[in-house]
Amino acid sequence: MASYALFNQAVADHIGLHPTDLQCLNLLTLEKAPVTTGRIAELTGLTTGSATRLVDRLEKAGYVVRERDTADRRRVLVVPVPEKVAEFGRMWDRLGAGWTALFDDLDDPELALIIGHMKRTVEFSAGQVERLRSGDLS
């Protein structure tokens, strides 16, 4: 976990973002459509005020723009800028090649074990995040 946090920090530093901004950018690329700042707050666990400042930073860095929702003009959507996301993707591809090579010498049962563990870790972490946010530490 610490190793990944340091890696995430180095990537964020390299492109001039805060690590939370970088993770939000990753989340935005996984969404099927543009989202509101409120949705970003839900995805990240940030307050709406903190999510707004995060979007401000991403917008200033050129990674997103704000656009009025054509279906509901009162809503403002956060839209990733395709060129900047592609630029980030190319950098990630250069870094990611080494990650995927780590699995090349593993057989199917070994991969299944790792994938199963990762899925359980994600599910467990999500539950713990929910407990922390709800204040239920009993």
Short mmCIF file of N, CA and C in Angstrom, two decimals:
data_model
loop_
_atom_site.label_atom_id
_atom_site.label_comp_id
_atom_site.label_asym_id
_atom_site.label_seq_id
_atom_site.Cartn_x
_atom_site.Cartn_y
_atom_site.Cartn_z
N MET A 1 0.83 -1.20 0.00
CA MET A 1 0.00 0.00 0.00
C MET A 1 0.87 1.26 0.00
N ALA A 2 1.90 1.25 0.85
CA ALA A 2 2.78 2.42 0.92
C ALA A 2 3.51 2.60 -0.40
N SER A 3 3.95 1.49 -0.99
CA SER A 3 4.65 1.56 -2.26
C SER A 3 3.75 2.16 -3.34
N TYR A 4 2.48 1.72 -3.39
CA TYR A 4 1.55 2.28 -4.37
C TYR A 4 1.30 3.77 -4.09
N ALA A 5 1.16 4.14 -2.83
CA ALA A 5 0.95 5.56 -2.50
C ALA A 5 2.12 6.41 -2.98
N LEU A 6 3.33 5.90 -2.81
CA LEU A 6 4.52 6.64 -3.28
C LEU A 6 4.54 6.72 -4.80
N PHE A 7 4.17 5.63 -5.46
CA PHE A 7 4.08 5.62 -6.93
C PHE A 7 3.04 6.64 -7.39
N ASN A 8 1.87 6.61 -6.77
CA ASN A 8 0.79 7.54 -7.11
C ASN A 8 1.25 8.99 -6.92
N GLN A 9 1.98 9.26 -5.84
CA GLN A 9 2.50 10.59 -5.58
C GLN A 9 3.48 11.01 -6.68
N ALA A 10 4.35 10.10 -7.08
CA ALA A 10 5.34 10.42 -8.12
C ALA A 10 4.66 10.71 -9.46
N VAL A 11 3.63 9.93 -9.82
CA VAL A 11 2.89 10.18 -11.06
C VAL A 11 2.20 11.54 -10.98
N ALA A 12 1.55 11.81 -9.86
CA ALA A 12 0.86 13.09 -9.68
C ALA A 12 1.85 14.24 -9.76
N ASP A 13 2.98 14.11 -9.09
CA ASP A 13 4.01 15.16 -9.15
C ASP A 13 4.46 15.39 -10.59
N HIS A 14 4.64 14.30 -11.33
CA HIS A 14 5.14 14.39 -12.71
C HIS A 14 4.21 15.19 -13.60
N ILE A 15 2.90 15.05 -13.40
CA ILE A 15 1.96 15.78 -14.25
C ILE A 15 1.40 17.03 -13.59
N GLY A 16 1.90 17.35 -12.40
CA GLY A 16 1.51 18.60 -11.75
C GLY A 16 0.17 18.56 -11.06
N LEU A 17 -0.24 17.40 -10.57
CA LEU A 17 -1.50 17.27 -9.86
C LEU A 17 -1.27 16.78 -8.44
N HIS A 18 -2.28 16.93 -7.62
CA HIS A 18 -2.30 16.35 -6.28
C HIS A 18 -2.70 14.88 -6.45
N PRO A 19 -2.22 13.96 -5.60
CA PRO A 19 -2.60 12.55 -5.75
C PRO A 19 -4.12 12.32 -5.75
N THR A 20 -4.86 13.07 -4.96
CA THR A 20 -6.32 12.93 -4.96
C THR A 20 -6.89 13.35 -6.31
N ASP A 21 -6.32 14.41 -6.91
CA ASP A 21 -6.77 14.85 -8.22
C ASP A 21 -6.52 13.76 -9.26
N LEU A 22 -5.37 13.12 -9.17
CA LEU A 22 -5.02 12.04 -10.09
C LEU A 22 -6.00 10.89 -9.96
N GLN A 23 -6.33 10.51 -8.74
CA GLN A 23 -7.28 9.41 -8.54
C GLN A 23 -8.67 9.80 -9.06
N CYS A 24 -9.05 11.04 -8.86
CA CYS A 24 -10.34 11.50 -9.38
C CYS A 24 -10.34 11.44 -10.90
N LEU A 25 -9.25 11.86 -11.52
CA LEU A 25 -9.15 11.79 -12.97
C LEU A 25 -9.32 10.35 -13.44
N ASN A 26 -8.69 9.42 -12.74
CA ASN A 26 -8.87 8.00 -13.06
C ASN A 26 -10.33 7.60 -12.94
N LEU A 27 -11.00 8.01 -11.87
CA LEU A 27 -12.41 7.68 -11.69
C LEU A 27 -13.27 8.27 -12.80
N LEU A 28 -12.97 9.50 -13.20
CA LEU A 28 -13.74 10.14 -14.26
C LEU A 28 -13.63 9.38 -15.58
N THR A 29 -12.46 8.81 -15.84
CA THR A 29 -12.31 8.06 -17.09
C THR A 29 -13.07 6.73 -17.05
N LEU A 30 -13.42 6.27 -15.87
CA LEU A 30 -14.19 5.03 -15.73
C LEU A 30 -15.70 5.26 -15.82
N GLU A 31 -16.13 6.49 -15.61
CA GLU A 31 -17.55 6.81 -15.68
C GLU A 31 -18.01 6.79 -17.14
N LYS A 32 -19.25 6.38 -17.36
CA LYS A 32 -19.78 6.27 -18.71
C LYS A 32 -20.13 7.61 -19.34
N ALA A 33 -20.36 8.61 -18.50
CA ALA A 33 -20.76 9.93 -18.98
C ALA A 33 -20.22 10.98 -18.02
N PRO A 34 -20.23 12.24 -18.45
CA PRO A 34 -19.81 13.30 -17.53
C PRO A 34 -20.66 13.29 -16.26
N VAL A 35 -20.07 13.74 -15.16
CA VAL A 35 -20.74 13.72 -13.86
C VAL A 35 -20.75 15.11 -13.25
N THR A 36 -21.56 15.28 -12.22
CA THR A 36 -21.61 16.53 -11.49
C THR A 36 -20.51 16.53 -10.42
N THR A 37 -20.24 17.69 -9.87
CA THR A 37 -19.29 17.78 -8.76
C THR A 37 -19.81 17.00 -7.56
N GLY A 38 -21.13 16.97 -7.38
CA GLY A 38 -21.72 16.18 -6.30
C GLY A 38 -21.40 14.70 -6.45
N ARG A 39 -21.45 14.22 -7.67
CA ARG A 39 -21.10 12.81 -7.92
C ARG A 39 -19.62 12.57 -7.63
N ILE A 40 -18.78 13.52 -7.97
CA ILE A 40 -17.35 13.41 -7.67
C ILE A 40 -17.16 13.31 -6.16
N ALA A 41 -17.92 14.11 -5.42
CA ALA A 41 -17.85 14.04 -3.95
C ALA A 41 -18.23 12.63 -3.48
N GLU A 42 -19.27 12.05 -4.06
CA GLU A 42 -19.68 10.69 -3.69
C GLU A 42 -18.59 9.68 -4.03
N LEU A 43 -18.01 9.78 -5.22
CA LEU A 43 -17.00 8.82 -5.66
C LEU A 43 -15.74 8.87 -4.81
N THR A 44 -15.37 10.06 -4.38
CA THR A 44 -14.11 10.24 -3.66
C THR A 44 -14.26 10.28 -2.15
N GLY A 45 -15.48 10.51 -1.67
CA GLY A 45 -15.67 10.67 -0.23
C GLY A 45 -15.34 12.06 0.27
N LEU A 46 -15.08 12.98 -0.65
CA LEU A 46 -14.79 14.36 -0.27
C LEU A 46 -16.08 15.11 0.01
N THR A 47 -15.98 16.21 0.74
CA THR A 47 -17.12 17.10 0.88
C THR A 47 -17.37 17.76 -0.47
N THR A 48 -18.55 18.34 -0.65
CA THR A 48 -18.82 19.01 -1.92
C THR A 48 -17.89 20.20 -2.12
N GLY A 49 -17.54 20.89 -1.04
CA GLY A 49 -16.61 22.02 -1.16
C GLY A 49 -15.22 21.56 -1.61
N SER A 50 -14.75 20.46 -1.03
CA SER A 50 -13.44 19.92 -1.42
C SER A 50 -13.48 19.40 -2.85
N ALA A 51 -14.60 18.77 -3.23
CA ALA A 51 -14.74 18.28 -4.59
C ALA A 51 -14.74 19.44 -5.59
N THR A 52 -15.37 20.54 -5.22
CA THR A 52 -15.37 21.72 -6.08
C THR A 52 -13.95 22.24 -6.28
N ARG A 53 -13.17 22.31 -5.20
CA ARG A 53 -11.77 22.76 -5.31
C ARG A 53 -10.95 21.78 -6.15
N LEU A 54 -11.23 20.50 -6.01
CA LEU A 54 -10.55 19.49 -6.82
C LEU A 54 -10.84 19.72 -8.30
N VAL A 55 -12.11 19.93 -8.63
CA VAL A 55 -12.49 20.19 -10.03
C VAL A 55 -11.84 21.48 -10.51
N ASP A 56 -11.78 22.49 -9.66
CA ASP A 56 -11.10 23.74 -10.03
C ASP A 56 -9.66 23.46 -10.45
N ARG A 57 -8.96 22.61 -9.66
CA ARG A 57 -7.55 22.29 -9.97
C ARG A 57 -7.44 21.51 -11.28
N LEU A 58 -8.34 20.53 -11.48
CA LEU A 58 -8.31 19.76 -12.72
C LEU A 58 -8.62 20.64 -13.92
N GLU A 59 -9.54 21.58 -13.73
CA GLU A 59 -9.88 22.50 -14.82
C GLU A 59 -8.71 23.42 -15.13
N LYS A 60 -8.07 23.95 -14.10
CA LYS A 60 -6.92 24.84 -14.30
C LYS A 60 -5.78 24.10 -15.01
N ALA A 61 -5.61 22.81 -14.71
CA ALA A 61 -4.56 22.01 -15.34
C ALA A 61 -4.96 21.55 -16.75
N GLY A 62 -6.21 21.80 -17.14
CA GLY A 62 -6.65 21.47 -18.49
C GLY A 62 -7.20 20.06 -18.67
N TYR A 63 -7.42 19.32 -17.58
CA TYR A 63 -7.90 17.94 -17.68
C TYR A 63 -9.41 17.83 -17.79
N VAL A 64 -10.14 18.83 -17.32
CA VAL A 64 -11.60 18.82 -17.41
C VAL A 64 -12.10 20.21 -17.76
N VAL A 65 -13.34 20.25 -18.23
CA VAL A 65 -14.06 21.51 -18.41
C VAL A 65 -15.43 21.33 -17.77
N ARG A 66 -16.03 22.44 -17.41
CA ARG A 66 -17.39 22.41 -16.88
C ARG A 66 -18.33 22.82 -18.02
N GLU A 67 -19.41 22.04 -18.15
CA GLU A 67 -20.40 22.34 -19.19
C GLU A 67 -21.80 22.22 -18.59
N ARG A 68 -22.69 23.06 -19.07
CA ARG A 68 -24.09 22.97 -18.65
C ARG A 68 -24.69 21.68 -19.21
N ASP A 69 -25.50 21.03 -18.41
CA ASP A 69 -26.22 19.84 -18.84
C ASP A 69 -27.30 20.28 -19.82
N THR A 70 -27.30 19.71 -21.02
CA THR A 70 -28.29 20.13 -22.02
C THR A 70 -29.70 19.72 -21.62
N ALA A 71 -29.83 18.67 -20.83
CA ALA A 71 -31.16 18.21 -20.38
C ALA A 71 -31.68 19.03 -19.21
N ASP A 72 -30.79 19.57 -18.39
CA ASP A 72 -31.17 20.35 -17.21
C ASP A 72 -30.15 21.46 -17.04
N ARG A 73 -30.46 22.62 -17.53
CA ARG A 73 -29.51 23.74 -17.57
C ARG A 73 -29.03 24.18 -16.18
N ARG A 74 -29.72 23.74 -15.13
CA ARG A 74 -29.29 24.09 -13.77
C ARG A 74 -28.07 23.27 -13.35
N ARG A 75 -27.90 22.11 -13.96
CA ARG A 75 -26.80 21.21 -13.60
C ARG A 75 -25.55 21.54 -14.41
N VAL A 76 -24.42 21.43 -13.74
CA VAL A 76 -23.13 21.61 -14.41
C VAL A 76 -22.41 20.27 -14.35
N LEU A 77 -21.93 19.84 -15.51
CA LEU A 77 -21.23 18.57 -15.61
C LEU A 77 -19.73 18.79 -15.74
N VAL A 78 -18.97 17.88 -15.20
CA VAL A 78 -17.52 17.90 -15.30
C VAL A 78 -17.17 16.94 -16.43
N VAL A 79 -16.55 17.48 -17.47
CA VAL A 79 -16.28 16.72 -18.68
C VAL A 79 -14.76 16.60 -18.88
N PRO A 80 -14.24 15.38 -18.92
CA PRO A 80 -12.81 15.22 -19.19
C PRO A 80 -12.45 15.75 -20.57
N VAL A 81 -11.27 16.33 -20.70
CA VAL A 81 -10.78 16.83 -21.99
C VAL A 81 -10.06 15.67 -22.67
N PRO A 82 -10.60 15.18 -23.79
CA PRO A 82 -10.06 13.97 -24.41
C PRO A 82 -8.55 14.02 -24.71
N GLU A 83 -8.07 15.16 -25.19
CA GLU A 83 -6.64 15.27 -25.54
C GLU A 83 -5.76 15.12 -24.30
N LYS A 84 -6.17 15.74 -23.20
CA LYS A 84 -5.37 15.65 -21.97
C LYS A 84 -5.45 14.26 -21.36
N VAL A 85 -6.63 13.65 -21.43
CA VAL A 85 -6.78 12.29 -20.92
C VAL A 85 -5.94 11.33 -21.77
N ALA A 86 -5.92 11.54 -23.08
CA ALA A 86 -5.10 10.69 -23.97
C ALA A 86 -3.62 10.87 -23.66
N GLU A 87 -3.22 12.11 -23.40
CA GLU A 87 -1.82 12.39 -23.03
C GLU A 87 -1.45 11.64 -21.76
N PHE A 88 -2.34 11.70 -20.78
CA PHE A 88 -2.13 10.96 -19.53
C PHE A 88 -2.09 9.46 -19.81
N GLY A 89 -2.99 8.98 -20.67
CA GLY A 89 -3.04 7.56 -21.03
C GLY A 89 -1.76 7.08 -21.67
N ARG A 90 -1.17 7.91 -22.54
CA ARG A 90 0.09 7.52 -23.17
C ARG A 90 1.20 7.39 -22.13
N MET A 91 1.25 8.32 -21.18
CA MET A 91 2.25 8.23 -20.13
C MET A 91 2.01 6.97 -19.30
N TRP A 92 0.74 6.71 -18.97
CA TRP A 92 0.40 5.54 -18.17
C TRP A 92 0.78 4.26 -18.92
N ASP A 93 0.57 4.23 -20.24
CA ASP A 93 0.92 3.06 -21.03
C ASP A 93 2.42 2.78 -20.95
N ARG A 94 3.23 3.85 -21.00
CA ARG A 94 4.68 3.67 -20.89
C ARG A 94 5.06 3.10 -19.53
N LEU A 95 4.38 3.55 -18.48
CA LEU A 95 4.66 3.03 -17.13
C LEU A 95 4.05 1.65 -16.92
N GLY A 96 2.88 1.43 -17.48
CA GLY A 96 2.12 0.21 -17.24
C GLY A 96 2.70 -1.03 -17.87
N ALA A 97 3.48 -0.89 -18.92
CA ALA A 97 4.04 -2.07 -19.59
C ALA A 97 4.84 -2.91 -18.60
N GLY A 98 5.58 -2.28 -17.74
CA GLY A 98 6.35 -3.01 -16.74
C GLY A 98 5.48 -3.73 -15.73
N TRP A 99 4.33 -3.14 -15.40
CA TRP A 99 3.42 -3.77 -14.44
C TRP A 99 2.87 -5.06 -15.00
N THR A 100 2.42 -5.03 -16.26
CA THR A 100 1.82 -6.23 -16.83
C THR A 100 2.86 -7.33 -17.00
N ALA A 101 4.09 -6.98 -17.27
CA ALA A 101 5.15 -7.98 -17.42
C ALA A 101 5.38 -8.76 -16.13
N LEU A 102 5.02 -8.18 -15.00
CA LEU A 102 5.18 -8.88 -13.72
C LEU A 102 4.35 -10.16 -13.66
N PHE A 103 3.32 -10.26 -14.50
CA PHE A 103 2.42 -11.41 -14.47
C PHE A 103 2.72 -12.43 -15.57
N ASP A 104 3.68 -12.12 -16.45
CA ASP A 104 3.94 -12.98 -17.61
C ASP A 104 4.33 -14.41 -17.25
N ASP A 105 5.06 -14.61 -16.18
CA ASP A 105 5.53 -15.96 -15.86
C ASP A 105 4.61 -16.72 -14.91
N LEU A 106 3.42 -16.19 -14.67
CA LEU A 106 2.47 -16.86 -13.78
C LEU A 106 1.52 -17.74 -14.59
N ASP A 107 1.18 -18.89 -14.02
CA ASP A 107 0.21 -19.75 -14.70
C ASP A 107 -1.21 -19.37 -14.27
N ASP A 108 -2.20 -20.00 -14.88
CA ASP A 108 -3.60 -19.64 -14.63
C ASP A 108 -4.01 -19.77 -13.16
N PRO A 109 -3.65 -20.85 -12.47
CA PRO A 109 -4.03 -20.93 -11.05
C PRO A 109 -3.40 -19.82 -10.20
N GLU A 110 -2.16 -19.46 -10.52
CA GLU A 110 -1.51 -18.37 -9.76
C GLU A 110 -2.21 -17.05 -10.04
N LEU A 111 -2.55 -16.79 -11.30
CA LEU A 111 -3.27 -15.57 -11.64
C LEU A 111 -4.64 -15.53 -10.97
N ALA A 112 -5.32 -16.68 -10.96
CA ALA A 112 -6.64 -16.75 -10.32
C ALA A 112 -6.54 -16.43 -8.84
N LEU A 113 -5.50 -16.92 -8.18
CA LEU A 113 -5.29 -16.64 -6.77
C LEU A 113 -5.09 -15.14 -6.54
N ILE A 114 -4.25 -14.53 -7.34
CA ILE A 114 -3.97 -13.09 -7.20
C ILE A 114 -5.23 -12.28 -7.48
N ILE A 115 -5.94 -12.61 -8.55
CA ILE A 115 -7.16 -11.87 -8.89
C ILE A 115 -8.20 -12.02 -7.79
N GLY A 116 -8.36 -13.22 -7.27
CA GLY A 116 -9.30 -13.43 -6.18
C GLY A 116 -8.94 -12.62 -4.95
N HIS A 117 -7.66 -12.60 -4.63
CA HIS A 117 -7.21 -11.81 -3.48
C HIS A 117 -7.48 -10.32 -3.71
N MET A 118 -7.19 -9.84 -4.90
CA MET A 118 -7.40 -8.42 -5.20
C MET A 118 -8.88 -8.06 -5.10
N LYS A 119 -9.74 -8.93 -5.61
CA LYS A 119 -11.19 -8.66 -5.54
C LYS A 119 -11.65 -8.61 -4.08
N ARG A 120 -11.18 -9.56 -3.27
CA ARG A 120 -11.56 -9.56 -1.85
C ARG A 120 -11.02 -8.31 -1.14
N THR A 121 -9.83 -7.89 -1.50
CA THR A 121 -9.24 -6.69 -0.91
C THR A 121 -10.07 -5.46 -1.25
N VAL A 122 -10.48 -5.35 -2.50
CA VAL A 122 -11.30 -4.22 -2.93
C VAL A 122 -12.63 -4.21 -2.17
N GLU A 123 -13.28 -5.37 -2.08
CA GLU A 123 -14.56 -5.46 -1.38
C GLU A 123 -14.40 -5.13 0.11
N PHE A 124 -13.36 -5.68 0.73
CA PHE A 124 -13.12 -5.42 2.14
C PHE A 124 -12.84 -3.94 2.38
N SER A 125 -12.00 -3.35 1.54
CA SER A 125 -11.67 -1.93 1.67
C SER A 125 -12.91 -1.06 1.54
N ALA A 126 -13.77 -1.40 0.57
CA ALA A 126 -15.00 -0.61 0.38
C ALA A 126 -15.87 -0.67 1.64
N GLY A 127 -15.96 -1.84 2.25
CA GLY A 127 -16.71 -1.96 3.49
C GLY A 127 -16.11 -1.15 4.62
N GLN A 128 -14.79 -1.16 4.73
CA GLN A 128 -14.12 -0.40 5.77
C GLN A 128 -14.27 1.10 5.54
N VAL A 129 -14.21 1.53 4.30
CA VAL A 129 -14.42 2.95 3.98
C VAL A 129 -15.83 3.35 4.42
N GLU A 130 -16.80 2.51 4.11
CA GLU A 130 -18.18 2.80 4.50
C GLU A 130 -18.30 2.90 6.03
N ARG A 131 -17.67 1.97 6.74
CA ARG A 131 -17.70 2.02 8.21
C ARG A 131 -17.11 3.34 8.72
N LEU A 132 -15.98 3.73 8.18
CA LEU A 132 -15.32 4.97 8.63
C LEU A 132 -16.19 6.18 8.33
N ARG A 133 -16.80 6.22 7.15
CA ARG A 133 -17.62 7.37 6.79
C ARG A 133 -18.90 7.43 7.60
N SER A 134 -19.42 6.28 7.99
CA SER A 134 -20.66 6.29 8.77
C SER A 134 -20.40 6.48 10.26
N GLY A 135 -19.14 6.37 10.67
CA GLY A 135 -18.81 6.52 12.08
C GLY A 135 -19.02 5.25 12.89
N ASP A 136 -19.30 4.14 12.20
CA ASP A 136 -19.57 2.86 12.87
C ASP A 136 -18.27 2.09 13.03
N LEU A 137 -17.57 2.34 14.12
CA LEU A 137 -16.31 1.63 14.37
C LEU A 137 -16.46 0.57 15.45
N SER A 138 -17.70 0.21 15.75
CA SER A 138 -17.93 -0.80 16.79
C SER A 138 -17.59 -2.18 16.30
#
